[in-house]
Every structure is written in structure tokens, then in C-alpha cells.
Coordinates of C-alpha atoms in Angstrom, one line a residue:
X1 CA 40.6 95.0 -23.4
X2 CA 39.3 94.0 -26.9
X3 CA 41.9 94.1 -29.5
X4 CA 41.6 97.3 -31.8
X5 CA 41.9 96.6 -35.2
X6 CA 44.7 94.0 -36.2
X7 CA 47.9 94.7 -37.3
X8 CA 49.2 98.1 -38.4
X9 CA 49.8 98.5 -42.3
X10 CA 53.3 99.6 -43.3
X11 CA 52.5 103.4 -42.8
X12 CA 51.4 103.3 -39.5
X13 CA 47.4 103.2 -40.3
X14 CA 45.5 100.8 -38.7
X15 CA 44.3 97.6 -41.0
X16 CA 40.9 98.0 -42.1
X17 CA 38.5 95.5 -40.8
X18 CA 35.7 93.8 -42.9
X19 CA 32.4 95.6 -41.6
X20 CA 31.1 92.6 -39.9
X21 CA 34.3 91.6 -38.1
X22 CA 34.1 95.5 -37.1
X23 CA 30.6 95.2 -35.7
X24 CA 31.2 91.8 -34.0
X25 CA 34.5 93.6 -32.2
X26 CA 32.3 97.1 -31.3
X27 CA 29.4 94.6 -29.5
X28 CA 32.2 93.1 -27.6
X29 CA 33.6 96.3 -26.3
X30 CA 30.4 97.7 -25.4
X31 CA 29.3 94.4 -23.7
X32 CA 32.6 94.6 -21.2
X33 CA 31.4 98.2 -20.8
X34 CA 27.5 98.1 -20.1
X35 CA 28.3 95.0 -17.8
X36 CA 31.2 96.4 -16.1
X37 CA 29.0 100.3 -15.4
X38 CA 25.6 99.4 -16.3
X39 CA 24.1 101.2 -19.3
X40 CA 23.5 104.7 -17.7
X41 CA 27.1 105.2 -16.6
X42 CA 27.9 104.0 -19.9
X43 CA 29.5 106.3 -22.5
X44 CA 30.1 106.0 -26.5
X45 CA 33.8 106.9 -25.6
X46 CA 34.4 104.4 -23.3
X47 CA 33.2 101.7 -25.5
X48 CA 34.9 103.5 -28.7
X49 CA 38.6 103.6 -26.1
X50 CA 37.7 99.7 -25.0
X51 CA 37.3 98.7 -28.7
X52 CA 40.4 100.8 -29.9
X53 CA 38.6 103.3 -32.5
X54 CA 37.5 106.3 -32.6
X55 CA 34.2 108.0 -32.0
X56 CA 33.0 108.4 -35.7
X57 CA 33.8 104.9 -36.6
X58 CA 31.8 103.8 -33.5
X59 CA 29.0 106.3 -34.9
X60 CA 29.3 104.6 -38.5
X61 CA 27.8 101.3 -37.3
X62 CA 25.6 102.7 -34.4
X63 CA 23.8 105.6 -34.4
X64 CA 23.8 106.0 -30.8
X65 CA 23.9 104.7 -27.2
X66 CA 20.7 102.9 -27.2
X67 CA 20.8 101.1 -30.5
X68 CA 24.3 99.8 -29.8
X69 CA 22.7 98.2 -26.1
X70 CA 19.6 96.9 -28.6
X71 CA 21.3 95.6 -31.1
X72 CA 23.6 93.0 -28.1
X73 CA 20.3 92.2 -27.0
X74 CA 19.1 91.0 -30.2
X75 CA 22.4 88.7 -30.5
X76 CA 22.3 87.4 -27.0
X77 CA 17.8 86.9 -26.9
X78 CA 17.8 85.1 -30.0
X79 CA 20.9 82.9 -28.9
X80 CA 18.6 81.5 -25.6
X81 CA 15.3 80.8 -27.6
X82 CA 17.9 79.4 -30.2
X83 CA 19.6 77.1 -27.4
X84 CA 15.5 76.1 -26.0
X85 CA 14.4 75.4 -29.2
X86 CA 17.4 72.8 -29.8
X87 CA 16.7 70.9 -26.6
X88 CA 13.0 70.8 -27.7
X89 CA 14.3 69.1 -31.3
X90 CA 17.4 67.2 -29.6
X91 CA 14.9 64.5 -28.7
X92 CA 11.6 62.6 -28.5
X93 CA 12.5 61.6 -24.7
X94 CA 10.2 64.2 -22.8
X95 CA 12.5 63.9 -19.8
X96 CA 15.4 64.9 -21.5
X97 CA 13.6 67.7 -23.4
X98 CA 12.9 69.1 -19.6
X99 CA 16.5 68.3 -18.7
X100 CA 17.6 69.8 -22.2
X101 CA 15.4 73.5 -21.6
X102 CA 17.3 73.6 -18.0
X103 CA 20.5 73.3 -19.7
X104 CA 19.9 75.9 -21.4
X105 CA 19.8 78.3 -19.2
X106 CA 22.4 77.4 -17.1
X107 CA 24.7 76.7 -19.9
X108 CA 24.3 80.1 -21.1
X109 CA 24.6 81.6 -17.7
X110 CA 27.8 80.0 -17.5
X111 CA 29.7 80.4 -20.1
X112 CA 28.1 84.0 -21.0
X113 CA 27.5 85.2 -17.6
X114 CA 28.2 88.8 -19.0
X115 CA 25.9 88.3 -21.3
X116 CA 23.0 86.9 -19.4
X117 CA 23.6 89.9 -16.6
X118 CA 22.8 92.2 -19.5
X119 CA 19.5 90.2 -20.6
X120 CA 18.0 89.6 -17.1
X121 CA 19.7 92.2 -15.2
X122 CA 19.7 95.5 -17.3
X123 CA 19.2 98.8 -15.1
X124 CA 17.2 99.7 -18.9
X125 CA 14.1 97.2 -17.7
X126 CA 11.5 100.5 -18.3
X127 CA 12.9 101.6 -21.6
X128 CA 9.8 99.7 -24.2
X129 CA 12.1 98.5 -26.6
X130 CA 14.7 97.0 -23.7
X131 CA 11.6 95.4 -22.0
X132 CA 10.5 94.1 -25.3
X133 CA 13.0 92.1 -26.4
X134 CA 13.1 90.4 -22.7
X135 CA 9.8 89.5 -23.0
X136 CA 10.7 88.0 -26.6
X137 CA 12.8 85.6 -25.2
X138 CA 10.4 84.6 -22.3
X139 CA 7.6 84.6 -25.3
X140 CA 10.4 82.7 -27.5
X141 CA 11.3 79.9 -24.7
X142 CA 7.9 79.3 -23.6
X143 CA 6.3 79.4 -27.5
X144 CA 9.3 76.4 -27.8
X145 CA 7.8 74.1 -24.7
X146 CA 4.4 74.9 -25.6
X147 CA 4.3 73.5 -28.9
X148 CA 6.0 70.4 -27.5
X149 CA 3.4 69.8 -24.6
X150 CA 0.3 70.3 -26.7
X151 CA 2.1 67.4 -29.3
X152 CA 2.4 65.1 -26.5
X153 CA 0.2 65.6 -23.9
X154 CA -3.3 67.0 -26.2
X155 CA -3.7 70.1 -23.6
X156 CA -5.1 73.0 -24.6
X157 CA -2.7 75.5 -26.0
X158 CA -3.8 77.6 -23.2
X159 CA -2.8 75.0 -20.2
X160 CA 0.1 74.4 -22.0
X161 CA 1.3 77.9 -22.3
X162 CA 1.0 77.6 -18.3
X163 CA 3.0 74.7 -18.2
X164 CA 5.6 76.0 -20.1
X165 CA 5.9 80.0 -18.1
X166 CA 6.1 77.5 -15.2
X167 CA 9.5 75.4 -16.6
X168 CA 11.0 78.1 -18.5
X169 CA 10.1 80.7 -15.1
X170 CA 11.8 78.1 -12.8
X171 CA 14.7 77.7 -15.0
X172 CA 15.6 81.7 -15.3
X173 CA 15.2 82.0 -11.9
X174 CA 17.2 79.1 -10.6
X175 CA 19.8 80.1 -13.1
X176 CA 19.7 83.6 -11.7
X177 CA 20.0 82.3 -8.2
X178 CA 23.1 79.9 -9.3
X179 CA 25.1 82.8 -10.8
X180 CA 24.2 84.9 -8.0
X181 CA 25.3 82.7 -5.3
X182 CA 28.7 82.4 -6.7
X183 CA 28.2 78.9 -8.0
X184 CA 28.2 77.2 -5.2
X185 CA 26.3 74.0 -6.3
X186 CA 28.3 72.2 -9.3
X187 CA 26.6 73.3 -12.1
X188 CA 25.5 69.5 -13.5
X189 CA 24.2 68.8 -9.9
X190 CA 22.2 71.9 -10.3
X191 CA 20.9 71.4 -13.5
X192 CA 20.0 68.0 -12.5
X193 CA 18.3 68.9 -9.4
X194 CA 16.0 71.4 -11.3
X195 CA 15.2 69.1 -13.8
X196 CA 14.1 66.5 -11.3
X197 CA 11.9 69.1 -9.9
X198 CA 10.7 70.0 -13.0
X199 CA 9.9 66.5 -14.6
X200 CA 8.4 65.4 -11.4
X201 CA 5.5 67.6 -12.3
X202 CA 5.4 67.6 -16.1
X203 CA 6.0 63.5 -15.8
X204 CA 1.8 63.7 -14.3
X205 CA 0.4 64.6 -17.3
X206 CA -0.3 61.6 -19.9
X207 CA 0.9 61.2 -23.7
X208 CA -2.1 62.4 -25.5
X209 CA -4.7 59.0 -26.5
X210 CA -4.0 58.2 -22.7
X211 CA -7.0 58.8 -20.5
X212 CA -6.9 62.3 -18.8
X213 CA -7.6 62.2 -14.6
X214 CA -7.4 64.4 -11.8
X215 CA -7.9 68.1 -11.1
X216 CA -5.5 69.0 -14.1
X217 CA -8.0 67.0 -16.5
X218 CA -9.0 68.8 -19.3
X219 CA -12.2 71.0 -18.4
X220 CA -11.6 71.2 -14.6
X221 CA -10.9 73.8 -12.1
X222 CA -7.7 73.9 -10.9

């Protein structure tokens, strides 16, 4: 259970927590509580028991239900494009940068499995602002790769975009897949073996100024 709010003050009442350190302890209650009975089954007294407050201070930094579940999303979307984005600048080495976007997936599914159940698995998929911030980190991840293959491959931004949904599709899914089926494959052997698969295909495509063959060339059918 996620610790209420500190240490009691000499009367009895409950220490006062800093509105941030509040809000970061609310989002962890809820979390355990969406992920434990999904968001429907979900109510603003369970998360306001789990954190240890009461219902009006819940209401003080969320107005309701839906804005508490949007507001984890936001943390936990911007954390993935955040951990993509840093493999993409980690290196100039494309086959670690396609190593580095794998890693980030899986890291994040395993360390915040909770979390990454709540992105990618949310019984909320229909609601348009839910669905909207999933497809923000898809458009986040793949926005990341795309930039980097256009720099060094001289695609169009359109073929590149491919390229990238195709990496970044590959990774969530095999991620998915991992978590799902209990871990089974150590995780750097997994990471690895996607990342093989992966660069196998990406490694085809020449550094832009290098002459452009085959049915991917620039112009053709594919």
C-alpha cells in the first residue's frame, strides 16, 4: 500500500505534504489501483483508501476519475518517447541506435511493467482522449527514428516514417509478447535477438551519398 502522508504532527493530524509530493503519491495509488481492477472497476475511494486520504483531498488535485487515469498517462507516454529519443542521441553507431530503440521498450516493460500494462493494455482504448495519448507515443517513438533515417539514409520522409512504424511496431509488440509470456527469454537475449532482426533489415539501406539499388530504391514500387 502507498504510504499516506508521513509522519503524524504532535496532535495527531497528519503532516501536510508539499502539493507535488502529494500528487506524485495520489498517481501511485491510482496506478496500483487501475492496474490491479482495470479503470472501470476502479473507484475514487479506492485510490483515495490506497493513498491514505480522504476523498476531498483526492478531489483537490483531480477533478475526477478520468483526469486522474489521463494525467498517469501523460507521465508514463512522455517517459517512452523520452527513453526513444535518448537511444536516437546516445550515438552515431546506427546499430546501436536500433539496439538502443529496443531497449527501450523492454527496459520500460520491465522495470514499469505496471505502468506499460496501463499504456498498451487499458480496457479505456475507445475513450478519444485515452486513444490519443497512445497514439502520441507511437507518433512520438516513430517521429524519433524518422528523423534519424532520413539524416542517414536520404529517404524520403515518407519511406522513412515506414521504416520507423515497422521498428518501433516490432519493438511494442515483442515487448508485449515478453511480459506476457512471463519472461521467459532473459531479457538481454531478447533485446538482442530483436535487434538482430531489426538491423538485419534497416543495415540494407545505404548512408545517404551511397548509391541507392534494389526495389527499395528511391522512386520504385515496392
Amino acid at each position: 500500500m502507498v504510504a499516506a502522508s508521513g509522519d503524524a504532527q504532535p496532535d495527531g493530524r497528519p503532516t501536510r505534504l508539499p502539493r507535488s509530493a502529494r500528487r506524485k503519491q495520489l498517481l501511485a495509488a491510482a496506478q496500483e489501483v487501475f492496474v490491479a481492477q482495470g479503470y472501470h472497476a476502479a473507484a475514487m475511494d479506492d485510490i483515495a483508501e490506497r493513498a491514505g486520504v480522504s476523498k476531498p483531498v483526492l478531489y483537490q488535485h483531480f477533478p475526477g476519475k478520468l483526469e486522474l487515469y489521463l494525467a498517469l498517462l501523460d507521465k508514463h507516454c512522455d517517459a517512452i518517447v523520452a527513453h526513444v529519443q535518448a537511444a536516437m542521441e546516445a550515438t552515431s553507431d546506427n546499430k546501436e541506435r536500433v539496439r538502443g530503440a529496443v531497449e527501450a521498450y523492454f527496459d520500460f516493460v520491465d522495470h514499469e511493467s505496471e505502468a506499460f500494462r496501463l499504456v498498451f493494455e487499458s480496457d479505456l482504448r475507445n475513450e478519444p482522449a485515452v486513444r490519443e495519448r497512445v497514439e502520441r507515443v507511437e507518433r512520438g517513438c516513430i517521429a524519433a527514428i524518422t528523423d534519424t533515417i532520413i539524416s542517414d539514409t536520404g529517404v524520403s520522409k515518407s519511406r522513412a516514417e515506414l521504416l520507423a512504424s515497422g521498428l518501433v511496431g516490432a519493438a511494442e509488440t515483442a515487448a508485449q509478447f515478453w511480459l506476457a509470456g512471463g519472461r521467459q527469454v532473459p531479457k538481454s537475449e531478447a533485446e538482442a535477438l530483436l535487434a538482430a532482426l531489426s538491423w538485419r533489415g534497416i543495415a540494407s539501406f545505404p548512408l545517404q551519398g551511397e548509391p541507392q539499388e534494389g526495389a527499395w530504391a528511391e522512386g520504385e514500387p515496392v
